[in-house]
């Protein structure tokens, strides 16, 4: 009802935006350590936002292809370092999608450590764009495009157990090489780059995809925010109070 609506907003502030301006998509960043349940959380959010157009862009897509020298000594390559990603391209992708334009996302092959040269994934304009990856909060320019930042916080032993299972079953690796890579690169990079970016999160989700309450709260908040976008169009003089919360 309108009275309910009036109590929820303040009309004393100036108009927040041009009512005729096209609605900008709502950008969500989802970060957390390897095998923390980021993708699961994203899938749960997407399911619950079924009445909106939602697209998922994974930072993994922006891995740089390895040179032949790097490929020869792939065990010494650090895939968990920020330099392993083409961050300029990720930024360009995020800016383009935020402006409502489509973007052609590269396709990275984890087996060959190369980008597919013959194809890409076309990502179209959407209401919600989710940027997912271990280091999506690392670059301040990418981070500042986000309307909401979520950190999936799962214990390291649970993550390592999942990582071993995933890399052996899905990526054809043996247990020893997974453990070696974990100790040499994955854990140090988590401590140096991933964990320090947790402070930028608006919401921290313990236990990842098992945490249905957190995902419910987050999607309710996003629904409200998307509704407010519409509200600004209908009531251009109404100023919506922003809020942040922590779980
Ligand atoms: P998530 N990774 C590979 O194993 N091979 C590649 O070619 C590219 C990336 C791993 C990467 C990182 N590191 O820990 C993980 N290593 O993918 C990130 N070693 O993926 O966020 O789904 O855990
Ligand atoms: Mg994943």
GROMACS .gro file of C-alpha atoms and ligand atoms in nm:
model
  271
    1UNK     CA    1   0.000   0.000   0.000
    2UNK     CA    2   0.102   0.361  -0.052
    3UNK     CA    3   0.108   0.449   0.320
    4UNK     CA    4   0.328   0.151   0.387
    5UNK     CA    5   0.549   0.269   0.105
    6UNK     CA    6   0.570   0.623   0.241
    7UNK     CA    7   0.686   0.499   0.578
    8UNK     CA    8   0.958   0.295   0.413
    9UNK     CA    9   1.108   0.586   0.224
   10UNK     CA   10   1.197   0.946   0.288
   11UNK     CA   11   1.057   1.211   0.058
   12UNK     CA   12   1.260   1.497   0.201
   13UNK     CA   13   1.573   1.423   0.001
   14UNK     CA   14   1.618   1.518  -0.362
   15UNK     CA   15   1.543   1.280  -0.647
   16UNK     CA   16   1.803   1.005  -0.652
   17UNK     CA   17   1.829   0.968  -1.029
   18UNK     CA   18   1.693   1.064  -1.367
   19UNK     CA   19   1.366   0.869  -1.393
   20UNK     CA   20   1.410   0.827  -1.767
   21UNK     CA   21   1.761   0.690  -1.739
   22UNK     CA   22   1.776   0.318  -1.820
   23UNK     CA   23   1.788   0.099  -1.513
   24UNK     CA   24   2.141  -0.020  -1.433
   25UNK     CA   25   2.183  -0.385  -1.353
   26UNK     CA   26   2.242  -0.485  -0.991
   27UNK     CA   27   2.592  -0.628  -0.962
   28UNK     CA   28   2.673  -0.888  -0.697
   29UNK     CA   29   3.028  -1.003  -0.623
   30UNK     CA   30   3.072  -1.349  -0.473
   31UNK     CA   31   3.418  -1.434  -0.340
   32UNK     CA   32   3.575  -1.687  -0.103
   33UNK     CA   33   3.849  -1.949  -0.103
   34UNK     CA   34   3.873  -2.233  -0.349
   35UNK     CA   35   3.596  -2.494  -0.311
   36UNK     CA   36   3.420  -2.279  -0.050
   37UNK     CA   37   3.082  -2.321  -0.217
   38UNK     CA   38   3.079  -1.998  -0.421
   39UNK     CA   39   2.921  -2.158  -0.726
   40UNK     CA   40   2.660  -2.334  -0.510
   41UNK     CA   41   2.566  -2.007  -0.341
   42UNK     CA   42   2.541  -1.838  -0.683
   43UNK     CA   43   2.319  -2.117  -0.816
   44UNK     CA   44   2.091  -2.087  -0.511
   45UNK     CA   45   2.065  -1.709  -0.556
   46UNK     CA   46   1.986  -1.753  -0.927
   47UNK     CA   47   1.714  -2.007  -0.848
   48UNK     CA   48   1.549  -1.777  -0.597
   49UNK     CA   49   1.563  -1.478  -0.833
   50UNK     CA   50   1.383  -1.670  -1.108
   51UNK     CA   51   1.149  -1.378  -1.180
   52UNK     CA   52   1.444  -1.160  -1.284
   53UNK     CA   53   1.703  -1.191  -1.558
   54UNK     CA   54   2.021  -1.306  -1.383
   55UNK     CA   55   2.357  -1.392  -1.539
   56UNK     CA   56   2.666  -1.545  -1.380
   57UNK     CA   57   3.013  -1.443  -1.490
   58UNK     CA   58   3.297  -1.651  -1.347
   59UNK     CA   59   3.640  -1.497  -1.294
   60UNK     CA   60   3.784  -1.833  -1.412
   61UNK     CA   61   3.678  -1.732  -1.765
   62UNK     CA   62   3.936  -1.455  -1.747
   63UNK     CA   63   4.236  -1.677  -1.675
   64UNK     CA   64   4.518  -1.589  -1.914
   65UNK     CA   65   4.615  -1.868  -2.150
   66UNK     CA   66   4.959  -2.009  -2.065
   67UNK     CA   67   5.256  -1.957  -2.299
   68UNK     CA   68   5.437  -2.267  -2.424
   69UNK     CA   69   5.720  -2.202  -2.176
   70UNK     CA   70   5.471  -2.177  -1.891
   71UNK     CA   71   5.296  -2.493  -2.010
   72UNK     CA   72   5.621  -2.688  -1.998
   73UNK     CA   73   5.652  -2.613  -1.628
   74UNK     CA   74   5.285  -2.599  -1.540
   75UNK     CA   75   5.346  -2.739  -1.189
   76UNK     CA   76   5.534  -2.417  -1.116
   77UNK     CA   77   5.259  -2.188  -1.244
   78UNK     CA   78   5.062  -2.000  -0.978
   79UNK     CA   79   4.694  -2.005  -1.078
   80UNK     CA   80   4.596  -1.849  -0.747
   81UNK     CA   81   4.789  -1.525  -0.793
   82UNK     CA   82   4.603  -1.211  -0.913
   83UNK     CA   83   4.840  -1.192  -1.214
   84UNK     CA   84   4.702  -1.523  -1.345
   85UNK     CA   85   4.386  -1.334  -1.447
   86UNK     CA   86   4.333  -1.073  -1.717
   87UNK     CA   87   4.184  -0.819  -1.477
   88UNK     CA   88   4.165  -0.541  -1.737
   89UNK     CA   89   3.938  -0.761  -1.945
   90UNK     CA   90   3.729  -0.860  -1.642
   91UNK     CA   91   3.689  -0.489  -1.566
   92UNK     CA   92   3.591  -0.415  -1.925
   93UNK     CA   93   3.335  -0.697  -1.909
   94UNK     CA   94   3.186  -0.568  -1.583
   95UNK     CA   95   3.168  -0.207  -1.708
   96UNK     CA   96   3.008  -0.317  -2.036
   97UNK     CA   97   2.745  -0.533  -1.863
   98UNK     CA   98   2.675  -0.259  -1.607
   99UNK     CA   99   2.603  -0.019  -1.894
  100UNK     CA  100   2.345  -0.265  -2.027
  101UNK     CA  101   2.549  -0.386  -2.324
  102UNK     CA  102   2.617  -0.753  -2.403
  103UNK     CA  103   2.968  -0.897  -2.362
  104UNK     CA  104   3.147  -1.191  -2.519
  105UNK     CA  105   3.310  -1.379  -2.232
  106UNK     CA  106   3.610  -1.599  -2.319
  107UNK     CA  107   3.596  -1.973  -2.258
  108UNK     CA  108   3.888  -2.116  -2.060
  109UNK     CA  109   3.982  -2.481  -2.072
  110UNK     CA  110   4.118  -2.609  -1.738
  111UNK     CA  111   4.270  -2.915  -1.904
  112UNK     CA  112   4.481  -2.732  -2.164
  113UNK     CA  113   4.516  -2.406  -1.961
  114UNK     CA  114   4.425  -2.220  -2.278
  115UNK     CA  115   4.140  -2.007  -2.398
  116UNK     CA  116   3.927  -2.143  -2.676
  117UNK     CA  117   4.018  -1.942  -2.984
  118UNK     CA  118   3.717  -2.056  -3.186
  119UNK     CA  119   3.435  -1.952  -2.954
  120UNK     CA  120   3.311  -1.743  -2.658
  121UNK     CA  121   3.001  -1.713  -2.444
  122UNK     CA  122   2.765  -1.428  -2.524
  123UNK     CA  123   2.632  -1.270  -2.201
  124UNK     CA  124   2.332  -1.045  -2.255
  125UNK     CA  125   2.197  -0.746  -2.069
  126UNK     CA  126   2.031  -0.848  -1.742
  127UNK     CA  127   1.870  -0.723  -1.421
  128UNK     CA  128   2.130  -0.892  -1.201
  129UNK     CA  129   2.491  -0.975  -1.282
  130UNK     CA  130   2.685  -1.204  -1.049
  131UNK     CA  131   3.065  -1.188  -1.063
  132UNK     CA  132   3.208  -1.499  -0.898
  133UNK     CA  133   3.568  -1.592  -0.822
  134UNK     CA  134   3.846  -1.629  -0.565
  135UNK     CA  135   3.981  -1.280  -0.638
  136UNK     CA  136   3.684  -1.072  -0.759
  137UNK     CA  137   3.735  -0.829  -0.467
  138UNK     CA  138   4.106  -0.784  -0.536
  139UNK     CA  139   4.088  -0.501  -0.790
  140UNK     CA  140   3.928  -0.186  -0.647
  141UNK     CA  141   3.787  -0.079  -0.985
  142UNK     CA  142   3.599  -0.408  -1.027
  143UNK     CA  143   3.497  -0.404  -0.660
  144UNK     CA  144   3.355  -0.053  -0.685
  145UNK     CA  145   3.113  -0.159  -0.960
  146UNK     CA  146   2.944  -0.401  -0.720
  147UNK     CA  147   2.616  -0.318  -0.545
  148UNK     CA  148   2.658  -0.607  -0.303
  149UNK     CA  149   2.963  -0.808  -0.201
  150UNK     CA  150   2.931  -1.157  -0.056
  151UNK     CA  151   3.215  -1.362   0.094
  152UNK     CA  152   3.159  -1.735   0.130
  153UNK     CA  153   3.346  -1.841   0.443
  154UNK     CA  154   3.406  -2.214   0.470
  155UNK     CA  155   3.665  -2.389   0.691
  156UNK     CA  156   3.996  -2.466   0.520
  157UNK     CA  157   3.978  -2.841   0.592
  158UNK     CA  158   3.635  -2.865   0.431
  159UNK     CA  159   3.762  -2.670   0.130
  160UNK     CA  160   4.072  -2.887   0.091
  161UNK     CA  161   3.865  -3.207   0.112
  162UNK     CA  162   3.632  -3.077  -0.159
  163UNK     CA  163   3.919  -2.955  -0.370
  164UNK     CA  164   4.085  -3.300  -0.364
  165UNK     CA  165   3.760  -3.465  -0.466
  166UNK     CA  166   3.690  -3.211  -0.742
  167UNK     CA  167   4.039  -3.212  -0.892
  168UNK     CA  168   4.069  -3.592  -0.892
  169UNK     CA  169   3.717  -3.667  -1.013
  170UNK     CA  170   3.650  -3.373  -1.248
  171UNK     CA  171   3.996  -3.264  -1.354
  172UNK     CA  172   4.178  -3.597  -1.379
  173UNK     CA  173   4.452  -3.511  -1.125
  174UNK     CA  174   4.619  -3.735  -0.870
  175UNK     CA  175   4.594  -3.669  -0.496
  176UNK     CA  176   4.966  -3.601  -0.448
  177UNK     CA  177   4.979  -3.329  -0.712
  178UNK     CA  178   4.666  -3.164  -0.570
  179UNK     CA  179   4.817  -3.159  -0.219
  180UNK     CA  180   5.148  -3.029  -0.349
  181UNK     CA  181   4.981  -2.746  -0.542
  182UNK     CA  182   4.763  -2.666  -0.242
  183UNK     CA  183   5.061  -2.628  -0.007
  184UNK     CA  184   5.276  -2.441  -0.260
  185UNK     CA  185   5.026  -2.200  -0.417
  186UNK     CA  186   4.663  -2.230  -0.311
  187UNK     CA  187   4.704  -2.184   0.064
  188UNK     CA  188   4.966  -1.903   0.051
  189UNK     CA  189   4.760  -1.712  -0.208
  190UNK     CA  190   4.449  -1.756   0.004
  191UNK     CA  191   4.633  -1.606   0.303
  192UNK     CA  192   4.793  -1.324   0.099
  193UNK     CA  193   4.512  -1.221  -0.136
  194UNK     CA  194   4.177  -1.389  -0.077
  195UNK     CA  195   4.142  -1.361   0.301
  196UNK     CA  196   4.250  -0.991   0.309
  197UNK     CA  197   3.971  -0.913   0.058
  198UNK     CA  198   3.709  -1.048   0.301
  199UNK     CA  199   3.702  -0.706   0.470
  200UNK     CA  200   3.533  -0.559   0.163
  201UNK     CA  201   3.235  -0.794   0.192
  202UNK     CA  202   2.892  -0.659   0.290
  203UNK     CA  203   2.777  -1.007   0.382
  204UNK     CA  204   2.979  -1.304   0.506
  205UNK     CA  205   2.816  -1.645   0.466
  206UNK     CA  206   2.945  -1.918   0.695
  207UNK     CA  207   2.933  -2.277   0.559
  208UNK     CA  208   2.859  -2.177   0.198
  209UNK     CA  209   2.583  -2.361   0.017
  210UNK     CA  210   2.460  -2.531   0.334
  211UNK     CA  211   2.347  -2.196   0.468
  212UNK     CA  212   1.993  -2.162   0.335
  213UNK     CA  213   1.899  -1.891   0.585
  214UNK     CA  214   2.177  -1.662   0.461
  215UNK     CA  215   2.086  -1.718   0.097
  216UNK     CA  216   1.717  -1.646   0.177
  217UNK     CA  217   1.810  -1.320   0.350
  218UNK     CA  218   2.034  -1.214   0.062
  219UNK     CA  219   1.777  -1.284  -0.208
  220UNK     CA  220   1.506  -1.103  -0.011
  221UNK     CA  221   1.737  -0.802   0.007
  222UNK     CA  222   1.806  -0.818  -0.368
  223UNK     CA  223   1.432  -0.843  -0.441
  224UNK     CA  224   1.379  -0.530  -0.232
  225UNK     CA  225   1.660  -0.348  -0.410
  226UNK     CA  226   1.530  -0.441  -0.755
  227UNK     CA  227   1.187  -0.322  -0.645
  228UNK     CA  228   1.334   0.008  -0.534
  229UNK     CA  229   1.490   0.053  -0.878
  230UNK     CA  230   1.135   0.040  -1.019
  231UNK     CA  231   1.008   0.266  -0.741
  232UNK     CA  232   1.252   0.541  -0.840
  233UNK     CA  233   1.101   0.534  -1.185
  234UNK     CA  234   0.741   0.560  -1.063
  235UNK     CA  235   0.807   0.808  -0.782
  236UNK     CA  236   1.098   1.020  -0.908
  237UNK     CA  237   1.085   1.254  -0.606
  238UNK     CA  238   1.111   0.975  -0.358
  239UNK     CA  239   1.457   0.909  -0.220
  240UNK     CA  240   1.524   0.557  -0.107
  241UNK     CA  241   1.736   0.515   0.204
  242UNK     CA  242   2.024   0.277   0.146
  243UNK     CA  243   2.105   0.015   0.405
  244UNK     CA  244   2.372  -0.245   0.463
  245UNK     CA  245   2.363  -0.550   0.683
  246UNK     CA  246   2.586  -0.830   0.809
  247UNK     CA  247   2.503  -1.189   0.881
  248LIG     P1  248   3.747  -2.224  -0.767
  248LIG     N1  249   4.294  -2.367  -1.145
  248LIG     C1  250   4.349  -2.486  -1.191
  248LIG     O1  251   4.360  -2.581  -1.116
  248LIG     N2  252   4.389  -2.492  -1.323
  248LIG     C2  253   4.378  -2.389  -1.410
  248LIG     O2  254   4.413  -2.400  -1.529
  248LIG     C3  255   4.322  -2.269  -1.360
  248LIG     C4  256   4.283  -2.264  -1.229
  248LIG     C5  257   4.248  -2.355  -1.005
  248LIG     C6  258   4.325  -2.253  -0.931
  248LIG     C7  259   4.232  -2.204  -0.820
  248LIG     N3  260   4.438  -2.310  -0.885
  248LIG     O3  261   4.271  -2.252  -0.694
  248LIG     C8  262   4.098  -2.261  -0.858
  248LIG     N4  263   4.517  -2.380  -0.862
  248LIG     O4  264   4.113  -2.312  -0.991
  248LIG     C9  265   3.990  -2.159  -0.850
  248LIG     N5  266   4.610  -2.437  -0.823
  248LIG     O5  267   3.866  -2.218  -0.879
  248LIG     O6  268   3.718  -2.082  -0.729
  248LIG     O7  269   3.628  -2.288  -0.838
  248LIG     O8  270   3.799  -2.303  -0.652
  249LIG    MG1  271   3.326  -2.280  -0.838
   0.00000   0.00000   0.00000
